[in-house]
Amino acid sequence: MSQSAVAQANVSSPGHLEDHQLISPHGGVLKELYLSPVEAELLKHRSAGLPGVDLDTRQLCDLELLLNGAFSPLEGFLTQADYDRVVDELRLADGTLWPIPITLDVSEDFAARLAPGSEVALRDSQGVPLAVLTVEDIYRPDREHEALRVFGTTDRTHPGVAELLERYRPVNLGGCVRGIQAPAHYDFAELRDTPRRLREWFEANGWYRIVAFQTRNPMHRAHRELTLRAAQQVGAKLLLQPSVGRTKPGDIDHFTRVRCYQALLPQYPAHSARLSLLPLAMRMGGPREALWHAIIRKNYGASHFIVGRDHAGPGKDASGKPFYGPFDAQHLLERHQDELGIRIVPFPAMVYVANRDTYLPSTEVQSDDEVRDISGTQLRQHLQEGSEIPSWFSFPEVVQILRERHPAEATRGFALFFTGLSGAGKSTIAQAVVAQLLERTSRAVTVLDGDEVRKHLSKGLGFSREDRVANVTRIGYVASEIVRHGGIAVCAPIAPYADSRAQARTLVEEHGDFIEIHVATSLEVCEARDRKGLYAQARAGTITHFTGISDPYEAPEQPELRVDGNAAEPLVLARHIVSLLQQRGLLGN
C-alpha cells in the first residue's frame, strides 16, 4: 500500500487498528482511533442507550490525543497491567516506553454498573458523544503510590499530586476506545493540527528535520534566542507547539498566550518556524512529563525535541525546595535516547548579558558579565503598575498583548472559601470579614452562604455525596465568575469533601486567588452551639447524611489558613484573615 493510501485508511474496530496506521518518515507509526464516517454514525446512535461519562477537562484532553494518535501506541485508557508497569517502570505491559498513566477514573457507583465487556459512552460537557470505551478492566489503584512513583512526592503543593489525590475518582476503567467525532474547538481552528495533518504539512513543505519546543507561558526574547539557536544547532526547522489544554493553575490563559505566539512568529527567519497548538492536559510531572512530551512530539512528526532547564517543573514544595532538579529531565531523556525515536536537544537557560548587549547560554557567561533577568513575579508587577518593561526582555508586540490582558491598576479578584462543620462559625466569621472588607474598600463583595445557596442556587439538591459535590461545584463556578470580573467572593458552605473543594479551587484559580479557610471548631463545641437541635436529631437517626455524625468531614490538609471558631471573637478572627489578604497584596495599599 502506498503512503498516500495508508493515510486515507479507516479503522473499523479496535481489533483492526492496523488498517488505520499512518507510516511516515515523520515519527513512525501513528495509530488513529476514529471509526469511518458510516460506522461512527451508527455508533453515535447506539451510544444514546449506553451508560455514559461526561468527561472533565483532563479526560477530554486525554481522549482527544488518544483518538488522533498523539498518544500512539495507546489504543485506549490503561488496563491494570499497563497501569501498574507504567507507574513503577515507565513502560507498558509489553515493554514499550510510556511514562504517564492515561486513565479514566469514575465513581464507585458508576463502576458498580459495569463489567468487563460493557460499553461506555464518553461525552463532552454538553453531552455530545465522542467515543465509546469497551471495558476490559475495572480496578482501584493506590493513588498515594501513584503520586510517589510518578511525581516523586505526595506533597499536595504539587498541582499534579493535588489533582490525583483530591479530585481523581476511586475506580479506573481500562480498555480500547472507538472514536465517533473529535471534541469541538471554536478558537484558533487553523492552528489546531492533528498529528496526521501536521505530518502531511511537513512532507508537503519539505520539512524533514523539525525541532519541537514545548511551552505553557508567553515567549519573550530569551525563548526566541533559545529556540533559534537550538534549531540552528541541529540544522532543523522549528515547531512551536504550546500546550493549550490545561496547564498550571494561575497560568496566563491560552487565548492571550496564543496571541503572543502569533505576534512572535515574525521575529523568526521566513519559512523557518510553524506554530501549532497541543490540547494537552499537563500534569507538571517534571522528568516523566518531559519524556511524555518527547513521545507526543515524535507522533506529531518532529525529529528533535528541546529539553530546557526544569522542564515541566511545578516550582517548589511546601518546604520551599524545588520538586525536581534543574537537569533531571535532561538526564532521564538521555538515558532513553536510543529507544525514544526522537533526538533530544538539551539546552541551558538563555540570559541577557548587559555589557555585551546580547543573549547567551548561561553556560557561556563569564564571571565579570552583567546578567539581567526579569522573573514572572517582576513581570506581573510591571504590568500591574504600568511601568516600563525593558526592550531587551520582550518584543513590543508581545508586551502590548499582555498589557491589554492585564491592564495597569486592575484589581485582581479572589475568593475566600470557609469550610467546617455545621455550627463551626463559618457564616458568622464570614460576615465579620465582609464588614472589615467594606470598611477598607469599595470593591464588590458577594457572599455565597451555605444556607442561602441551598435555598436558591442549589434548590432541589439533597445531601448525598453526589448532591453535596454538585452544590460545592456550583458555588465554585459562581465564585469563579465573580473573581473573573475582579470581584470578591466570600463562600461559607460546609463543603465536607476534599475533591469538591479542590474542584472549586481549580475553577476560581483560572481567574484569581483562592483562599481556603478551615474553621476547625471541635465537634463538641459545634454540638453545644446547635440552636436548631440538628446534631441531636442526627444522633437520634432522625436526620441522615449529617456531616460529622453519619457522614464524614474530610478536613483540609493544607488550607491557606486554619482558625478555631471558639478561640476568639469573630471580629478578632476576621481581622486576622484581612491581615492575610493584605500580606498577599489582594487589598491594594
Coordinates of C-alpha atoms in Angstrom, one line a residue:
M1 CA 0.0 0.0 0.0
S2 CA 1.3 3.4 -0.9
Q3 CA 1.9 6.0 1.8
S4 CA -1.0 8.2 0.5
A5 CA -3.2 5.1 0.6
V6 CA -2.2 4.4 4.1
A7 CA -3.0 8.0 5.1
Q8 CA -6.6 7.6 3.8
A9 CA -7.3 4.2 5.5
N10 CA -10.1 4.0 8.1
V11 CA -10.5 1.8 11.2
S12 CA -13.5 -0.4 11.6
S13 CA -12.9 -1.7 15.1
P14 CA -10.3 -1.8 17.9
G15 CA -9.2 -5.2 16.5
H16 CA -8.4 -3.6 13.1
L17 CA -6.2 -0.7 14.2
E18 CA -3.5 -1.8 11.7
D19 CA -5.9 -0.7 8.9
H20 CA -5.7 2.9 10.3
Q21 CA -2.0 3.3 10.9
L22 CA -0.1 6.0 9.1
I23 CA 3.5 5.1 8.4
S24 CA 5.6 8.2 7.8
P25 CA 9.2 9.3 7.9
H26 CA 7.9 11.9 10.4
G27 CA 7.6 10.0 13.7
G28 CA 7.0 6.4 12.6
V29 CA 3.7 4.6 13.1
L30 CA 0.7 6.7 14.1
K31 CA -2.4 4.9 15.5
E32 CA -5.7 6.8 15.0
L33 CA -8.8 5.5 16.7
Y34 CA -11.6 7.1 14.8
L35 CA -14.2 5.0 13.0
S36 CA -15.2 5.5 9.4
P37 CA -18.0 8.1 9.0
V38 CA -20.6 5.4 8.4
E39 CA -19.5 3.3 11.4
A40 CA -19.2 6.4 13.6
E41 CA -22.8 7.5 12.8
L42 CA -24.1 4.1 13.7
L43 CA -22.2 4.0 17.0
K44 CA -23.3 7.5 17.7
H45 CA -27.0 6.5 17.6
R46 CA -26.3 3.3 19.6
S47 CA -24.3 5.3 22.3
A48 CA -27.5 7.0 23.4
G49 CA -28.6 3.8 25.1
L50 CA -25.2 3.2 26.8
P51 CA -24.1 4.2 30.3
G52 CA -22.1 7.4 29.8
V53 CA -19.4 9.6 31.4
D54 CA -19.3 13.3 30.9
L55 CA -15.6 13.9 30.7
D56 CA -13.8 16.6 32.7
T57 CA -11.1 18.8 31.2
R58 CA -8.3 16.4 31.8
Q59 CA -10.2 13.4 30.5
L60 CA -11.4 15.3 27.5
C61 CA -7.8 16.3 26.5
D62 CA -6.6 12.7 27.0
L63 CA -9.4 11.4 24.9
E64 CA -8.7 13.8 22.0
L65 CA -5.0 12.9 22.0
L66 CA -5.8 9.2 22.1
L67 CA -8.2 9.4 19.2
N68 CA -6.0 11.5 16.9
G69 CA -2.9 9.3 17.5
A70 CA -0.8 11.8 19.6
F71 CA -0.7 9.1 22.3
S72 CA 0.4 6.3 20.0
P73 CA 0.9 3.5 20.6
L74 CA -2.0 3.6 23.1
E75 CA -5.4 2.3 21.9
G76 CA -7.4 3.5 24.9
F77 CA -7.2 4.0 28.6
L78 CA -4.7 1.9 30.5
T79 CA -5.7 -1.5 31.9
Q80 CA -4.3 -2.5 35.3
A81 CA -1.4 -4.5 33.8
D82 CA -0.4 -1.5 31.7
Y83 CA -1.1 1.0 34.6
D84 CA 1.0 -0.9 37.1
R85 CA 4.0 -1.1 34.9
V86 CA 3.8 2.5 33.8
V87 CA 3.6 3.7 37.4
D88 CA 6.6 1.5 38.5
E89 CA 8.7 1.2 35.4
L90 CA 7.7 3.8 32.8
R91 CA 6.7 1.1 30.5
L92 CA 3.5 -0.6 29.2
A93 CA 2.9 -4.2 29.9
D94 CA 4.6 -5.2 26.6
G95 CA 7.7 -3.2 27.5
T96 CA 7.0 -0.1 25.3
L97 CA 8.3 3.1 26.9
W98 CA 5.5 5.2 28.3
P99 CA 5.9 7.4 31.4
I100 CA 2.5 8.9 32.4
P101 CA -0.7 6.9 33.4
I102 CA -3.6 7.7 31.0
T103 CA -6.6 6.5 33.0
L104 CA -10.3 7.0 33.0
D105 CA -11.4 7.5 36.6
V106 CA -15.0 7.0 37.6
S107 CA -17.1 6.8 40.8
E108 CA -17.8 3.6 42.7
D109 CA -21.5 3.9 41.9
F110 CA -20.9 4.1 38.2
A111 CA -18.3 1.3 38.2
A112 CA -20.7 -1.0 40.0
R113 CA -23.0 -0.9 37.0
L114 CA -20.3 -2.3 34.7
A115 CA -18.4 -5.5 34.0
P116 CA -15.7 -6.5 31.5
G117 CA -17.2 -6.3 28.1
S118 CA -19.5 -3.4 28.9
E119 CA -19.6 -0.4 26.7
V120 CA -19.4 3.2 28.0
A121 CA -20.3 6.3 26.0
L122 CA -17.7 9.1 26.5
R123 CA -19.2 12.5 26.2
D124 CA -18.2 16.2 26.4
S125 CA -19.7 18.6 28.9
Q126 CA -22.6 19.2 26.6
G127 CA -23.4 15.5 26.4
V128 CA -22.1 15.1 22.8
P129 CA -20.8 11.5 22.3
L130 CA -17.2 11.5 21.2
A131 CA -16.2 7.8 21.6
V132 CA -17.2 4.5 23.1
L133 CA -15.0 2.6 25.6
T134 CA -15.1 -1.2 25.6
V135 CA -14.3 -2.0 29.2
E136 CA -11.6 -4.6 29.6
D137 CA -10.6 -3.9 33.2
I138 CA -12.1 -2.3 36.3
Y139 CA -9.6 -1.6 39.1
R140 CA -9.0 0.5 42.2
P141 CA -5.5 2.0 42.1
D142 CA -3.4 3.1 45.0
R143 CA -3.3 6.9 44.4
E144 CA -0.7 7.5 47.1
H145 CA 1.7 5.0 45.5
E146 CA 1.0 6.5 42.0
A147 CA 1.8 10.0 43.3
L148 CA 5.0 8.9 44.9
R149 CA 6.2 6.9 41.8
V150 CA 5.0 9.3 39.1
F151 CA 5.6 12.7 40.7
G152 CA 8.2 11.6 43.3
T153 CA 6.1 13.2 46.2
T154 CA 2.8 13.2 47.9
D155 CA 3.1 16.9 48.7
R156 CA -0.2 18.5 47.7
T157 CA 1.6 21.7 46.9
H158 CA 2.4 19.9 43.6
P159 CA -0.6 20.6 41.3
G160 CA -0.5 17.1 39.7
V161 CA -0.4 15.4 43.2
A162 CA -3.2 17.6 44.4
E163 CA -5.4 16.7 41.5
L164 CA -4.5 13.0 41.7
L165 CA -5.2 12.7 45.5
E166 CA -8.1 15.1 45.8
R167 CA -10.0 15.0 42.5
Y168 CA -9.5 11.7 40.8
R169 CA -12.4 9.3 41.4
P170 CA -11.5 5.9 43.1
V171 CA -12.1 3.4 40.2
N172 CA -10.2 3.2 36.8
L173 CA -11.8 1.8 33.7
G174 CA -9.3 0.3 31.2
G175 CA -10.0 -0.6 27.6
C176 CA -9.9 0.4 23.9
V177 CA -11.8 3.3 22.6
R178 CA -13.6 3.8 19.2
G179 CA -13.8 7.4 18.1
I180 CA -17.1 8.9 16.9
Q181 CA -16.0 12.5 16.4
A182 CA -13.4 15.0 17.6
P183 CA -14.0 17.4 20.5
A184 CA -15.2 20.8 19.2
H185 CA -12.9 23.8 19.4
Y186 CA -14.1 27.2 18.2
D187 CA -10.8 29.1 18.8
F188 CA -7.7 29.2 16.6
A189 CA -9.0 26.4 14.3
E190 CA -6.3 26.9 11.7
L191 CA -3.6 26.2 14.4
R192 CA -5.2 23.0 15.8
D193 CA -3.4 20.4 13.8
T194 CA -3.8 16.7 14.3
P195 CA -0.6 14.6 14.0
R196 CA -1.7 13.4 10.6
R197 CA -2.4 16.9 9.3
L198 CA 0.9 18.2 10.7
R199 CA 2.9 15.3 9.3
E200 CA 1.3 15.9 5.9
W201 CA 2.2 19.6 6.0
F202 CA 5.8 18.8 6.9
E203 CA 6.1 16.5 3.9
A204 CA 4.3 18.9 1.5
N205 CA 6.7 21.7 2.5
G206 CA 9.9 19.6 2.5
W207 CA 10.5 19.8 6.3
Y208 CA 12.4 16.6 7.3
R209 CA 14.3 17.9 10.3
I210 CA 12.0 19.5 12.8
V211 CA 12.9 20.5 16.3
A212 CA 9.8 20.9 18.6
F213 CA 9.5 23.3 21.5
Q214 CA 7.1 22.9 24.4
T215 CA 5.8 25.9 26.3
R216 CA 3.0 26.9 28.6
N217 CA 4.0 30.6 29.1
P218 CA 4.2 33.6 26.8
M219 CA 7.5 33.7 24.9
H220 CA 9.9 36.6 25.2
R221 CA 13.4 37.4 23.7
A222 CA 15.2 34.7 25.7
H223 CA 12.8 32.0 24.4
R224 CA 13.2 33.2 20.9
E225 CA 17.0 33.1 21.2
L226 CA 16.9 29.6 22.8
T227 CA 14.7 28.1 20.1
L228 CA 16.5 29.8 17.2
R229 CA 19.9 28.6 18.5
A230 CA 18.6 25.1 19.1
A231 CA 17.2 24.9 15.5
Q232 CA 20.4 26.2 14.0
Q233 CA 22.4 23.8 16.2
V234 CA 20.8 20.7 14.6
G235 CA 20.0 22.2 11.2
A236 CA 16.3 22.0 11.7
K237 CA 13.1 23.9 11.2
L238 CA 11.2 24.9 14.4
L239 CA 7.8 23.7 15.6
L240 CA 6.4 25.9 18.4
Q241 CA 3.8 23.7 20.0
P242 CA 2.4 25.2 23.2
S243 CA 0.1 23.2 25.5
V244 CA -3.4 24.8 25.4
G245 CA -5.5 22.0 27.0
R246 CA -4.7 22.7 30.7
T247 CA -1.6 23.9 32.3
K248 CA -0.6 25.0 35.8
P249 CA -3.3 26.9 37.9
G250 CA -2.6 30.6 37.7
D251 CA -1.0 30.5 34.3
I252 CA -2.0 33.1 31.7
D253 CA -5.0 31.9 29.7
H254 CA -4.2 30.2 26.4
F255 CA -6.1 32.8 24.3
T256 CA -3.7 35.5 25.4
R257 CA -0.7 33.2 25.1
V258 CA -1.5 32.2 21.5
R259 CA -1.9 35.8 20.5
C260 CA 1.6 36.4 21.9
Y261 CA 3.0 33.4 20.0
Q262 CA 1.4 34.8 16.8
A263 CA 3.0 38.2 17.4
L264 CA 6.4 36.5 18.0
L265 CA 6.4 34.4 14.8
P266 CA 7.6 37.3 12.5
Q267 CA 10.8 37.5 14.7
Y268 CA 12.0 34.2 13.2
P269 CA 13.6 33.9 9.7
A270 CA 11.0 33.4 7.0
H271 CA 9.7 29.9 6.5
S272 CA 11.7 28.6 9.5
A273 CA 9.0 28.2 12.2
R274 CA 5.5 26.9 12.4
L275 CA 3.0 27.4 15.3
S276 CA 0.7 24.5 16.2
L277 CA -1.4 24.0 19.3
L278 CA -1.4 20.9 21.5
P279 CA -4.6 20.2 23.5
L280 CA -2.6 18.5 26.3
A281 CA -3.7 18.4 30.0
M282 CA -0.3 18.8 31.6
R283 CA 0.5 17.1 34.9
M284 CA 3.6 19.2 35.7
G285 CA 5.4 15.9 36.2
G286 CA 9.0 17.1 35.6
P287 CA 11.2 14.4 34.2
R288 CA 8.5 11.9 33.4
E289 CA 6.4 14.6 31.7
A290 CA 9.4 15.7 29.6
L291 CA 9.7 12.1 28.4
W292 CA 6.0 12.1 27.6
H293 CA 6.3 15.4 25.7
A294 CA 9.0 14.0 23.6
I295 CA 6.9 10.9 22.6
I296 CA 4.0 13.1 21.7
R297 CA 6.2 15.4 19.6
K298 CA 7.5 12.3 17.8
N299 CA 4.0 11.4 17.0
Y300 CA 3.4 14.8 15.6
G301 CA 6.3 14.4 13.2
A302 CA 9.2 16.1 15.0
S303 CA 12.7 14.7 14.6
H304 CA 14.2 16.6 17.6
F305 CA 12.8 17.9 20.9
I306 CA 14.2 20.8 23.0
V307 CA 14.5 20.0 26.7
G308 CA 15.4 23.0 28.8
R309 CA 16.1 23.7 32.5
D310 CA 13.5 22.2 34.9
H311 CA 11.2 21.0 32.1
A312 CA 7.6 20.9 33.2
G313 CA 8.5 21.6 36.8
P314 CA 5.8 23.0 39.1
G315 CA 8.1 25.0 41.3
K316 CA 8.8 24.4 44.9
D317 CA 7.3 22.1 47.5
A318 CA 5.8 23.1 50.9
S319 CA 9.2 23.5 52.4
G320 CA 10.5 25.7 49.7
K321 CA 12.6 23.1 47.9
P322 CA 12.2 22.5 44.1
F323 CA 10.3 19.4 43.3
Y324 CA 12.9 18.4 40.6
G325 CA 16.5 19.2 39.9
P326 CA 17.2 21.6 37.1
F327 CA 18.6 18.9 34.8
D328 CA 16.7 15.8 36.0
A329 CA 14.5 15.9 32.8
Q330 CA 17.5 16.1 30.5
H331 CA 19.2 13.2 32.3
L332 CA 16.1 10.9 32.1
L333 CA 15.6 11.6 28.4
E334 CA 19.3 11.0 27.7
R335 CA 19.0 7.5 29.3
H336 CA 16.2 6.6 27.0
Q337 CA 17.5 8.4 23.9
D338 CA 18.1 5.3 21.8
E339 CA 14.6 3.9 22.1
L340 CA 12.7 7.2 22.0
G341 CA 12.6 7.6 18.2
I342 CA 13.3 11.4 18.6
R343 CA 16.6 13.1 19.2
I344 CA 16.9 15.3 22.3
V345 CA 18.4 18.8 22.2
P346 CA 19.3 19.7 25.8
F347 CA 19.7 23.4 26.2
P348 CA 20.7 25.7 29.1
A349 CA 18.7 28.8 30.0
M350 CA 19.4 31.9 27.9
V351 CA 20.3 35.0 29.8
Y352 CA 20.7 38.6 28.8
V353 CA 24.3 39.9 29.3
A354 CA 24.0 43.7 29.5
N355 CA 27.7 44.5 29.0
R356 CA 27.6 42.6 25.7
D357 CA 24.0 43.6 24.8
T358 CA 23.2 40.0 23.8
Y359 CA 21.6 36.8 24.9
L360 CA 23.9 33.9 25.8
P361 CA 23.5 30.4 27.1
S362 CA 24.1 30.5 30.9
T363 CA 27.0 28.1 30.4
E364 CA 28.9 30.8 28.4
V365 CA 28.6 33.6 30.9
Q366 CA 31.9 34.9 32.3
S367 CA 32.4 36.0 35.9
D368 CA 32.6 39.6 35.0
D369 CA 29.5 39.6 32.9
E370 CA 26.5 41.7 34.0
V371 CA 23.5 39.3 33.8
R372 CA 20.0 40.7 33.9
D373 CA 16.6 39.0 34.2
I374 CA 13.0 39.6 34.9
S375 CA 11.1 37.0 36.9
G376 CA 7.5 36.1 36.3
T377 CA 6.6 37.9 39.5
Q378 CA 8.5 41.0 38.4
L379 CA 6.8 41.0 35.0
R380 CA 3.4 40.8 36.7
Q381 CA 4.4 43.8 38.8
H382 CA 5.4 45.8 35.8
L383 CA 2.1 45.0 34.2
Q384 CA 0.1 45.9 37.3
E385 CA 2.0 49.2 37.8
G386 CA 2.1 50.1 34.1
S387 CA 5.9 50.6 34.5
E388 CA 8.3 50.2 31.6
I389 CA 9.3 46.7 30.5
P390 CA 12.9 46.8 29.1
S391 CA 13.2 46.2 25.4
W392 CA 15.9 43.6 26.0
F393 CA 13.3 41.5 27.8
S394 CA 10.5 41.2 25.3
F395 CA 9.1 42.4 22.0
P396 CA 6.8 45.4 21.9
E397 CA 4.1 43.4 20.1
V398 CA 4.1 40.8 22.9
V399 CA 4.1 43.4 25.7
Q400 CA 1.2 45.2 24.1
I401 CA -0.9 42.0 24.2
L402 CA 0.0 41.3 27.8
R403 CA -0.9 44.9 28.8
E404 CA -4.3 44.5 27.1
R405 CA -5.0 41.3 29.1
H406 CA -3.6 42.7 32.4
P407 CA -4.2 46.5 32.4
A408 CA -2.4 48.6 34.9
E409 CA -4.1 49.3 38.2
A410 CA -6.6 46.5 37.5
T411 CA -7.9 44.8 40.6
R412 CA -7.4 41.0 41.0
G413 CA -10.4 39.1 42.2
F414 CA -10.2 36.5 44.9
A415 CA -12.5 34.0 46.7
L416 CA -12.5 33.4 50.5
F417 CA -13.7 29.8 50.9
F418 CA -14.7 29.0 54.5
T419 CA -15.2 25.3 55.3
G420 CA -16.0 23.5 58.5
L421 CA -18.7 21.6 60.4
S422 CA -22.2 22.9 60.9
G423 CA -22.0 25.3 63.8
A424 CA -18.3 26.0 63.5
G425 CA -18.9 29.7 63.0
K426 CA -18.2 29.9 59.3
S427 CA -21.1 32.3 58.4
T428 CA -20.5 34.5 61.5
I429 CA -16.8 34.9 60.8
A430 CA -17.6 35.5 57.1
Q431 CA -20.0 38.3 58.0
A432 CA -17.3 39.9 60.2
V433 CA -14.8 39.6 57.3
V434 CA -17.2 41.2 54.8
A435 CA -17.8 44.1 57.2
Q436 CA -14.0 44.5 57.6
L437 CA -13.5 44.5 53.8
L438 CA -16.2 47.1 53.2
E439 CA -14.5 49.3 55.8
R440 CA -11.4 49.2 53.7
T441 CA -12.5 49.0 50.0
S442 CA -15.3 49.9 47.7
R443 CA -14.9 46.7 45.7
A444 CA -17.9 44.5 45.1
V445 CA -18.2 41.7 47.7
T446 CA -20.6 38.8 47.1
V447 CA -21.5 36.4 49.9
L448 CA -22.3 32.8 49.0
D449 CA -23.5 31.4 52.3
G450 CA -24.3 27.7 52.6
D451 CA -28.0 28.1 53.6
E452 CA -28.7 30.8 51.0
V453 CA -27.1 28.9 48.3
R454 CA -29.2 25.8 49.2
K455 CA -32.3 28.0 49.0
H456 CA -31.7 29.5 45.6
L457 CA -28.7 28.2 43.6
S458 CA -29.0 24.5 44.7
K459 CA -32.7 24.2 45.4
G460 CA -33.7 20.6 44.9
L461 CA -30.4 19.0 45.8
G462 CA -30.3 16.6 48.7
F463 CA -27.4 15.6 51.0
S464 CA -26.0 12.5 49.2
R465 CA -22.3 12.7 48.3
E466 CA -23.2 13.5 44.7
D467 CA -25.6 16.3 45.6
R468 CA -23.1 17.8 48.1
V469 CA -20.4 17.7 45.4
A470 CA -22.8 19.4 42.9
N471 CA -23.6 22.1 45.5
V472 CA -20.0 23.0 46.1
T473 CA -19.2 22.9 42.4
R474 CA -22.0 25.4 41.7
I475 CA -20.6 27.6 44.4
G476 CA -17.1 27.3 42.9
Y477 CA -18.4 28.2 39.4
V478 CA -20.3 31.3 40.6
A479 CA -17.3 32.4 42.7
S480 CA -15.1 31.9 39.7
E481 CA -17.3 34.3 37.6
I482 CA -17.2 36.9 40.4
V483 CA -13.4 36.6 40.6
R484 CA -13.0 36.7 36.8
H485 CA -14.6 40.2 36.9
G486 CA -12.3 41.4 39.7
G487 CA -14.8 40.9 42.5
I488 CA -14.5 39.3 45.9
A489 CA -16.5 36.1 46.6
V490 CA -17.0 35.0 50.2
C491 CA -18.2 31.4 50.4
A492 CA -19.3 29.6 53.5
P493 CA -20.5 26.1 52.8
I494 CA -19.8 23.0 54.9
A495 CA -18.0 21.5 51.8
P496 CA -17.1 18.3 53.6
Y497 CA -15.2 16.6 50.7
A498 CA -11.7 17.4 49.6
D499 CA -12.3 16.6 46.0
S500 CA -15.2 19.1 45.6
R501 CA -13.2 21.8 47.4
A502 CA -10.3 21.1 45.1
Q503 CA -12.7 21.4 42.1
A504 CA -13.9 24.8 43.4
R505 CA -10.3 25.9 43.8
T506 CA -9.5 24.9 40.2
L507 CA -12.5 26.9 38.9
V508 CA -11.5 30.0 40.8
E509 CA -7.8 29.9 40.2
E510 CA -8.4 30.1 36.5
H511 CA -9.1 33.8 37.2
G512 CA -7.7 34.8 40.6
D513 CA -6.8 33.7 44.1
F514 CA -8.5 31.0 46.2
I515 CA -8.1 31.4 49.9
E516 CA -9.3 28.3 51.8
I517 CA -10.0 28.9 55.5
H518 CA -10.7 25.9 57.6
V519 CA -12.8 26.8 60.6
A520 CA -11.6 24.0 62.8
T521 CA -14.0 24.3 65.7
S522 CA -14.3 21.0 67.5
L523 CA -17.4 18.8 67.1
E524 CA -18.2 19.1 70.8
V525 CA -18.3 22.9 70.6
C526 CA -20.4 22.7 67.4
E527 CA -22.9 20.4 69.1
A528 CA -23.1 22.7 72.2
R529 CA -23.8 25.7 69.9
D530 CA -26.6 23.9 68.0
R531 CA -29.6 26.2 68.4
K532 CA -31.7 24.2 65.9
G533 CA -31.1 20.8 67.5
L534 CA -29.8 19.3 64.3
Y535 CA -27.0 17.3 65.9
A536 CA -29.4 15.8 68.4
Q537 CA -31.7 14.7 65.6
A538 CA -28.7 13.3 63.7
R539 CA -27.6 11.3 66.6
A540 CA -31.1 10.0 67.1
G541 CA -31.2 9.0 63.4
T542 CA -34.0 11.4 62.5
I543 CA -31.6 13.3 60.1
T544 CA -29.5 11.1 57.9
H545 CA -26.3 12.1 56.0
F546 CA -25.3 14.7 58.6
T547 CA -21.7 15.8 58.4
G548 CA -19.7 14.9 61.5
I549 CA -22.2 12.3 62.7
S550 CA -23.4 10.0 59.9
D551 CA -21.3 11.5 57.1
P552 CA -17.6 12.2 57.1
Y553 CA -15.9 15.6 57.1
E554 CA -12.5 15.5 55.3
A555 CA -10.5 18.2 56.9
P556 CA -8.3 20.3 54.6
E557 CA -4.7 19.2 54.8
Q558 CA -3.1 22.5 53.6
P559 CA -5.5 25.4 53.8
E560 CA -4.3 28.9 53.4
L561 CA -5.5 29.5 57.0
R562 CA -6.8 27.4 59.8
V563 CA -8.8 29.1 62.7
D564 CA -10.6 27.8 65.7
G565 CA -14.0 29.4 65.8
N566 CA -14.1 29.0 69.6
A567 CA -10.7 30.5 70.2
A568 CA -11.5 34.2 69.8
E569 CA -14.3 36.6 68.9
P570 CA -15.4 36.7 65.3
L571 CA -14.1 40.3 64.8
V572 CA -10.6 39.2 66.0
L573 CA -10.6 36.2 63.7
A574 CA -11.8 38.5 60.8
R575 CA -9.0 41.0 61.3
H576 CA -6.5 38.1 61.2
I577 CA -8.0 37.0 57.9
V578 CA -7.9 40.5 56.5
S579 CA -4.3 40.8 57.5
L580 CA -3.5 37.7 55.5
L581 CA -5.2 39.3 52.5
Q582 CA -3.2 42.5 52.9
Q583 CA 0.0 40.4 53.1
R584 CA -0.8 38.8 49.8
G585 CA -1.4 42.1 48.2
L586 CA -5.1 41.4 47.4
L587 CA -6.5 44.6 49.0
G588 CA -4.0 47.1 47.5
N589 CA -2.2 49.6 49.6

